[in-house]
PDB file of C-alpha atoms in Angstrom:
ATOM      1  CA  MET A   1     101.424  78.908 107.322  1.00 54.00           C
ATOM      2  CA  SER A   2     104.980  79.781 108.244  1.00 58.00           C
ATOM      3  CA  GLU A   3     107.111  81.956 106.011  1.00 73.00           C
ATOM      4  CA  LYS A   4     110.834  82.525 105.786  1.00 84.00           C
ATOM      5  CA  MET A   5     112.533  85.739 106.915  1.00 88.00           C
ATOM      6  CA  GLY A   6     111.601  88.846 104.952  1.00 91.00           C
ATOM      7  CA  ILE A   7     111.804  92.635 104.846  1.00 95.00           C
ATOM      8  CA  LEU A   8     109.734  95.578 103.674  1.00 96.00           C
ATOM      9  CA  GLY A   9     110.898  97.938 100.979  1.00 96.00           C
ATOM     10  CA  ARG A  10     110.030 100.337  98.123  1.00 97.00           C
ATOM     11  CA  LYS A  11     110.274  99.498  94.446  1.00 97.00           C
ATOM     12  CA  LEU A  12     112.406 102.315  92.984  1.00 97.00           C
ATOM     13  CA  GLY A  13     112.035 101.239  89.354  1.00 96.00           C
ATOM     14  CA  MET A  14     113.782  99.160  86.700  1.00 96.00           C
ATOM     15  CA  THR A  15     117.103  99.423  84.967  1.00 96.00           C
ATOM     16  CA  ARG A  16     119.740  97.054  83.586  1.00 95.00           C
ATOM     17  CA  ILE A  17     123.234  96.007  84.566  1.00 95.00           C
ATOM     18  CA  PHE A  18     125.859  94.128  82.607  1.00 95.00           C
ATOM     19  CA  ALA A  19     127.049  90.691  83.618  1.00 89.00           C
ATOM     20  CA  GLY A  20     130.694  89.620  83.447  1.00 87.00           C
ATOM     21  CA  ASP A  21     130.206  88.188  79.960  1.00 91.00           C
ATOM     22  CA  GLY A  22     128.724  91.467  78.695  1.00 91.00           C
ATOM     23  CA  THR A  23     125.090  90.373  78.584  1.00 94.00           C
ATOM     24  CA  ALA A  24     122.471  92.921  79.735  1.00 96.00           C
ATOM     25  CA  VAL A  25     120.398  91.820  82.729  1.00 95.00           C
ATOM     26  CA  PRO A  26     117.072  93.627  83.422  1.00 96.00           C
ATOM     27  CA  VAL A  27     116.739  94.290  87.146  1.00 97.00           C
ATOM     28  CA  THR A  28     114.283  95.904  89.553  1.00 97.00           C
ATOM     29  CA  VAL A  29     115.826  98.154  92.193  1.00 97.00           C
ATOM     30  CA  ILE A  30     114.321  97.717  95.666  1.00 97.00           C
ATOM     31  CA  MET A  31     115.275  99.913  98.623  1.00 96.00           C
ATOM     32  CA  ALA A  32     114.663  97.534 101.527  1.00 94.00           C
ATOM     33  CA  GLY A  33     114.691  98.233 105.223  1.00 84.00           C
ATOM     34  CA  PRO A  34     115.858  98.983 107.808  1.00 93.00           C
ATOM     35  CA  CYS A  35     112.959  97.255 109.553  1.00 94.00           C
ATOM     36  CA  PRO A  36     113.059  97.053 113.360  1.00 95.00           C
ATOM     37  CA  ILE A  37     111.227  94.277 115.103  1.00 94.00           C
ATOM     38  CA  THR A  38     108.490  95.878 117.172  1.00 95.00           C
ATOM     39  CA  GLN A  39     106.839  92.773 118.571  1.00 94.00           C
ATOM     40  CA  VAL A  40     107.442  89.020 118.809  1.00 93.00           C
ATOM     41  CA  LYS A  41     104.267  86.899 118.905  1.00 92.00           C
ATOM     42  CA  THR A  42     104.237  83.387 120.281  1.00 91.00           C
ATOM     43  CA  ALA A  43     101.736  80.560 120.247  1.00 90.00           C
ATOM     44  CA  GLU A  44     101.508  80.546 124.022  1.00 90.00           C
ATOM     45  CA  LYS A  45     100.472  84.192 124.258  1.00 90.00           C
ATOM     46  CA  ASP A  46      98.993  85.082 120.873  1.00 90.00           C
ATOM     47  CA  GLY A  47      97.987  81.708 119.383  1.00 92.00           C
ATOM     48  CA  TYR A  48     100.638  81.780 116.584  1.00 92.00           C
ATOM     49  CA  HIS A  49     104.290  82.584 115.930  1.00 92.00           C
ATOM     50  CA  ALA A  50     105.037  85.822 114.117  1.00 93.00           C
ATOM     51  CA  LEU A  51     107.277  88.855 113.937  1.00 93.00           C
ATOM     52  CA  GLN A  52     105.864  92.344 113.683  1.00 94.00           C
ATOM     53  CA  ILE A  53     108.212  94.606 111.706  1.00 95.00           C
ATOM     54  CA  ALA A  54     108.028  98.332 110.994  1.00 96.00           C
ATOM     55  CA  PHE A  55     109.141 100.432 108.056  1.00 96.00           C
ATOM     56  CA  GLU A  56     109.679 104.130 107.192  1.00 94.00           C
ATOM     57  CA  GLU A  57     110.087 106.519 110.122  1.00 94.00           C
ATOM     58  CA  ALA A  58     107.184 108.919 110.740  1.00 95.00           C
ATOM     59  CA  LYS A  59     106.660 112.164 112.621  1.00 95.00           C
ATOM     60  CA  GLU A  60     104.858 111.874 115.940  1.00 93.00           C
ATOM     61  CA  LYS A  61     101.821 113.818 114.654  1.00 95.00           C
ATOM     62  CA  HIS A  62     101.316 111.206 111.931  1.00 95.00           C
ATOM     63  CA  VAL A  63     101.115 108.270 114.404  1.00 94.00           C
ATOM     64  CA  SER A  64      98.191 107.478 116.615  1.00 95.00           C
ATOM     65  CA  LYS A  65      98.570 107.588 120.420  1.00 96.00           C
ATOM     66  CA  ALA A  66      98.087 103.830 120.628  1.00 95.00           C
ATOM     67  CA  MET A  67     100.862 103.139 118.105  1.00 94.00           C
ATOM     68  CA  GLN A  68     103.138 105.702 119.810  1.00 95.00           C
ATOM     69  CA  GLY A  69     102.759 103.699 123.008  1.00 95.00           C
ATOM     70  CA  HIS A  70     103.369 100.464 121.110  1.00 93.00           C
ATOM     71  CA  PHE A  71     106.618 101.794 119.617  1.00 94.00           C
ATOM     72  CA  ALA A  72     107.705 103.223 122.972  1.00 94.00           C
ATOM     73  CA  LYS A  73     107.274  99.804 124.555  1.00 92.00           C
ATOM     74  CA  ALA A  74     109.550  98.348 121.874  1.00 92.00           C
ATOM     75  CA  SER A  75     112.049 101.234 122.390  1.00 92.00           C
ATOM     76  CA  THR A  76     111.949 102.166 118.737  1.00 92.00           C
ATOM     77  CA  LYS A  77     111.145 105.312 116.796  1.00 93.00           C
ATOM     78  CA  ASN A  78     107.704 105.956 115.295  1.00 95.00           C
ATOM     79  CA  TYR A  79     107.013 104.302 111.945  1.00 95.00           C
ATOM     80  CA  ARG A  80     104.421 104.632 109.187  1.00 95.00           C
ATOM     81  CA  ILE A  81     104.024 100.982 108.224  1.00 94.00           C
ATOM     82  CA  VAL A  82     103.684  97.842 110.367  1.00 96.00           C
ATOM     83  CA  ARG A  83     103.373  94.313 109.005  1.00 95.00           C
ATOM     84  CA  GLU A  84     103.446  90.753 110.410  1.00 93.00           C
ATOM     85  CA  LEU A  85     105.558  87.903 109.176  1.00 92.00           C
ATOM     86  CA  ARG A  86     104.545  84.378 110.210  1.00 91.00           C
ATOM     87  CA  LEU A  87     107.664  82.608 111.445  1.00 88.00           C
ATOM     88  CA  ASN A  88     107.941  79.342 113.361  1.00 86.00           C
ATOM     89  CA  ASP A  89     111.210  80.397 114.993  1.00 84.00           C
ATOM     90  CA  ALA A  90     110.027  83.903 115.792  1.00 84.00           C
ATOM     91  CA  ALA A  91     110.834  83.395 119.459  1.00 83.00           C
ATOM     92  CA  THR A  92     114.556  83.344 118.614  1.00 86.00           C
ATOM     93  CA  GLN A  93     114.376  87.001 117.526  1.00 88.00           C
ATOM     94  CA  GLN A  94     114.553  89.991 119.844  1.00 90.00           C
ATOM     95  CA  VAL A  95     112.349  93.123 119.950  1.00 92.00           C
ATOM     96  CA  GLY A  96     114.367  96.086 118.748  1.00 90.00           C
ATOM     97  CA  GLU A  97     116.564  94.014 116.439  1.00 91.00           C
ATOM     98  CA  VAL A  98     116.857  95.696 113.015  1.00 93.00           C
ATOM     99  CA  LEU A  99     116.463  93.719 109.796  1.00 93.00           C
ATOM    100  CA  THR A 100     118.470  94.987 106.831  1.00 93.00           C
ATOM    101  CA  VAL A 101     119.446  93.848 103.313  1.00 94.00           C
ATOM    102  CA  ASP A 102     122.371  91.994 104.935  1.00 93.00           C
ATOM    103  CA  MET A 103     120.076  88.981 105.273  1.00 92.00           C
ATOM    104  CA  PHE A 104     120.213  88.512 101.487  1.00 94.00           C
ATOM    105  CA  SER A 105     123.070  87.700  99.114  1.00 93.00           C
ATOM    106  CA  ALA A 106     123.495  87.437  95.359  1.00 93.00           C
ATOM    107  CA  GLY A 107     121.948  84.265  93.940  1.00 92.00           C
ATOM    108  CA  ASP A 108     119.224  83.950  96.619  1.00 94.00           C
ATOM    109  CA  LYS A 109     115.777  82.903  95.459  1.00 96.00           C
ATOM    110  CA  ILE A 110     113.047  85.207  96.779  1.00 95.00           C
ATOM    111  CA  LYS A 111     109.381  86.023  96.371  1.00 95.00           C
ATOM    112  CA  VAL A 112     108.090  89.618  96.237  1.00 96.00           C
ATOM    113  CA  THR A 113     104.564  90.685  97.194  1.00 96.00           C
ATOM    114  CA  GLY A 114     103.130  94.034  96.101  1.00 97.00           C
ATOM    115  CA  THR A 115      99.992  95.744  94.854  1.00 97.00           C
ATOM    116  CA  SER A 116      99.730  95.626  91.052  1.00 97.00           C
ATOM    117  CA  ILE A 117      99.142  98.781  89.063  1.00 96.00           C
ATOM    118  CA  GLY A 118      95.452  99.534  88.731  1.00 96.00           C
ATOM    119  CA  LYS A 119      94.141  99.707  85.121  1.00 96.00           C
ATOM    120  CA  GLY A 120      90.574 100.693  86.007  1.00 97.00           C
ATOM    121  CA  TYR A 121      87.400  99.117  84.631  1.00 98.00           C
ATOM    122  CA  GLN A 122      88.242  97.192  81.458  1.00 97.00           C
ATOM    123  CA  GLY A 123      86.367  95.135  78.883  1.00 97.00           C
ATOM    124  CA  VAL A 124      86.918  91.473  78.205  1.00 97.00           C
ATOM    125  CA  MET A 125      89.247  91.981  75.247  1.00 97.00           C
ATOM    126  CA  ARG A 126      91.807  93.937  77.222  1.00 96.00           C
ATOM    127  CA  ARG A 127      91.257  92.192  80.550  1.00 96.00           C
ATOM    128  CA  TRP A 128      91.129  88.552  79.319  1.00 97.00           C
ATOM    129  CA  ASN A 129      92.429  88.757  75.727  1.00 97.00           C
ATOM    130  CA  PHE A 130      89.047  87.764  74.185  1.00 96.00           C
ATOM    131  CA  ALA A 131      89.069  87.689  70.370  1.00 94.00           C
ATOM    132  CA  GLY A 132      85.919  89.792  70.081  1.00 92.00           C
ATOM    133  CA  ILE A 133      83.074  89.236  67.608  1.00 92.00           C
ATOM    134  CA  SER A 134      83.314  89.083  63.813  1.00 90.00           C
ATOM    135  CA  ASP A 135      83.456  92.303  61.804  1.00 89.00           C
ATOM    136  CA  GLY A 136      81.336  90.756  59.011  1.00 88.00           C
ATOM    137  CA  HIS A 137      78.031  92.063  57.659  1.00 89.00           C
ATOM    138  CA  GLY A 138      75.124  91.828  60.090  1.00 90.00           C
ATOM    139  CA  ASN A 139      77.128  92.557  63.225  1.00 89.00           C
ATOM    140  CA  GLU A 140      76.605  96.069  64.479  1.00 90.00           C
ATOM    141  CA  LYS A 141      78.123  97.624  67.593  1.00 91.00           C
ATOM    142  CA  VAL A 142      78.952  94.226  69.102  1.00 92.00           C
ATOM    143  CA  HIS A 143      82.563  93.839  67.975  1.00 94.00           C
ATOM    144  CA  ARG A 144      84.086  94.033  71.494  1.00 95.00           C
ATOM    145  CA  ASN A 145      81.233  92.284  73.321  1.00 94.00           C
ATOM    146  CA  ALA A 146      81.838  89.229  75.474  1.00 94.00           C
ATOM    147  CA  GLY A 147      79.127  87.068  73.951  1.00 92.00           C
ATOM    148  CA  SER A 148      77.021  84.518  75.825  1.00 92.00           C
ATOM    149  CA  ILE A 149      77.700  84.105  79.559  1.00 93.00           C
ATOM    150  CA  GLY A 150      75.431  81.117  80.227  1.00 92.00           C
ATOM    151  CA  ASN A 151      72.182  79.276  79.451  1.00 91.00           C
ATOM    152  CA  ASN A 152      68.654  80.300  80.471  1.00 90.00           C
ATOM    153  CA  THR A 153      66.739  77.193  81.563  1.00 91.00           C
ATOM    154  CA  PHE A 154      69.760  75.275  82.917  1.00 92.00           C
ATOM    155  CA  PRO A 155      71.720  76.233  84.971  1.00 91.00           C
ATOM    156  CA  GLY A 156      69.689  79.457  85.015  1.00 93.00           C
ATOM    157  CA  HIS A 157      72.510  81.507  86.510  1.00 94.00           C
ATOM    158  CA  VAL A 158      76.054  82.682  85.751  1.00 95.00           C
ATOM    159  CA  PHE A 159      78.770  80.496  87.201  1.00 95.00           C
ATOM    160  CA  LYS A 160      81.217  82.098  89.627  1.00 95.00           C
ATOM    161  CA  GLY A 161      84.556  82.919  88.085  1.00 95.00           C
ATOM    162  CA  ARG A 162      83.118  83.667  84.631  1.00 96.00           C
ATOM    163  CA  LYS A 163      85.530  85.941  82.741  1.00 97.00           C
ATOM    164  CA  MET A 164      83.767  89.258  82.289  1.00 97.00           C
ATOM    165  CA  ALA A 165      84.506  92.969  82.184  1.00 97.00           C
ATOM    166  CA  GLY A 166      85.527  94.553  85.489  1.00 97.00           C
ATOM    167  CA  GLN A 167      88.272  96.055  87.613  1.00 97.00           C
ATOM    168  CA  TRP A 168      91.723  95.115  86.364  1.00 96.00           C
ATOM    169  CA  GLY A 169      94.800  95.383  88.560  1.00 96.00           C
ATOM    170  CA  ASN A 170      95.126  97.060  91.960  1.00 96.00           C
ATOM    171  CA  GLU A 171      95.291  93.693  93.716  1.00 96.00           C
ATOM    172  CA  ARG A 172      97.797  91.862  95.906  1.00 96.00           C
ATOM    173  CA  VAL A 173     100.218  89.906  93.714  1.00 96.00           C
ATOM    174  CA  THR A 174     103.135  87.630  94.714  1.00 96.00           C
ATOM    175  CA  GLU A 175     105.901  86.941  92.181  1.00 96.00           C
ATOM    176  CA  GLN A 176     107.824  83.785  93.088  1.00 96.00           C
ATOM    177  CA  GLY A 177     111.151  82.327  92.035  1.00 95.00           C
ATOM    178  CA  LEU A 178     112.958  85.651  91.519  1.00 96.00           C
ATOM    179  CA  THR A 179     116.728  85.823  91.774  1.00 96.00           C
ATOM    180  CA  ILE A 180     118.822  88.453  93.521  1.00 96.00           C
ATOM    181  CA  VAL A 181     121.520  89.713  91.199  1.00 95.00           C
ATOM    182  CA  GLU A 182     123.309  92.025  93.603  1.00 94.00           C
ATOM    183  CA  VAL A 183     123.008  93.379  97.159  1.00 95.00           C
ATOM    184  CA  ARG A 184     124.372  96.858  97.869  1.00 94.00           C
ATOM    185  CA  GLN A 185     124.560  96.978 101.616  1.00 92.00           C
ATOM    186  CA  ASP A 186     125.858 100.544 101.867  1.00 92.00           C
ATOM    187  CA  ASP A 187     122.846 101.884  99.918  1.00 94.00           C
ATOM    188  CA  GLY A 188     120.325  99.452 101.476  1.00 93.00           C
ATOM    189  CA  VAL A 189     119.406  98.319  97.972  1.00 96.00           C
ATOM    190  CA  ILE A 190     118.851  94.920  96.336  1.00 96.00           C
ATOM    191  CA  LEU A 191     118.780  94.294  92.565  1.00 97.00           C
ATOM    192  CA  VAL A 192     116.289  91.637  91.531  1.00 97.00           C
ATOM    193  CA  LYS A 193     116.339  90.022  88.111  1.00 96.00           C
ATOM    194  CA  GLY A 194     113.133  90.753  86.203  1.00 95.00           C
ATOM    195  CA  ALA A 195     110.009  92.654  87.177  1.00 95.00           C
ATOM    196  CA  VAL A 196     108.174  92.769  90.478  1.00 96.00           C
ATOM    197  CA  PRO A 197     104.548  93.812  91.120  1.00 95.00           C
ATOM    198  CA  GLY A 198     103.565  97.441  91.690  1.00 95.00           C
ATOM    199  CA  PRO A 199     104.306 100.963  90.511  1.00 96.00           C
ATOM    200  CA  LYS A 200     107.440 103.036  91.244  1.00 96.00           C
ATOM    201  CA  ASN A 201     107.693 103.759  94.964  1.00 96.00           C
ATOM    202  CA  GLY A 202     105.168 101.013  95.637  1.00 96.00           C
ATOM    203  CA  LEU A 203     105.450  99.092  98.916  1.00 96.00           C
ATOM    204  CA  VAL A 204     106.796  95.545  98.508  1.00 97.00           C
ATOM    205  CA  PHE A 205     107.429  92.624 100.887  1.00 96.00           C
ATOM    206  CA  VAL A 206     110.583  90.669 100.011  1.00 96.00           C
ATOM    207  CA  ARG A 207     110.885  87.179 101.510  1.00 94.00           C
ATOM    208  CA  LYS A 208     113.320  84.330 101.143  1.00 91.00           C
ATOM    209  CA  GLN A 209     111.967  81.290  99.352  1.00 87.00           C
TER     210      GLN A 209
END
């Protein structure tokens, strides 16, 4: 599935700015790019169209020999993070071209992908908002239990997808339909209305929608 152009960045945190009419707008600050293009993949050679982009410069000792050779071939510096972006018109881009926040402007609709904050192993009341079991007489030490999870004779097993206790968070999440409030090109920063997935300094992938 083809995507639209995007860029890698770090979520710096949330703040608020004031609109022209004085209303407060909650925004997430994302430091995005610069992201050089390190490889252009085509259907003829690789079986699909994509751009490989890099983010955050790294010391030579922190990059494997194979990746050092890969970056040298692209005539770029060494980088910590490499990601692919499926793009039908990838062939129109050039290796070594640098993607910056200039590709965005205020009012653009975007989607942001990140890794949500991990909450650890949680019970059904916190994870799924279950009501719990009655506190009346006769119920002992079952107040936060999930209750029945299926029948014995038929179907004789627990259906996949049953809401139960388990790991909550620490998963890939994409927030769609977000709006860019402001682009600060000199600082390499974009201000996005509302919240985006992930903790402070978390890696995010910002794409046009």
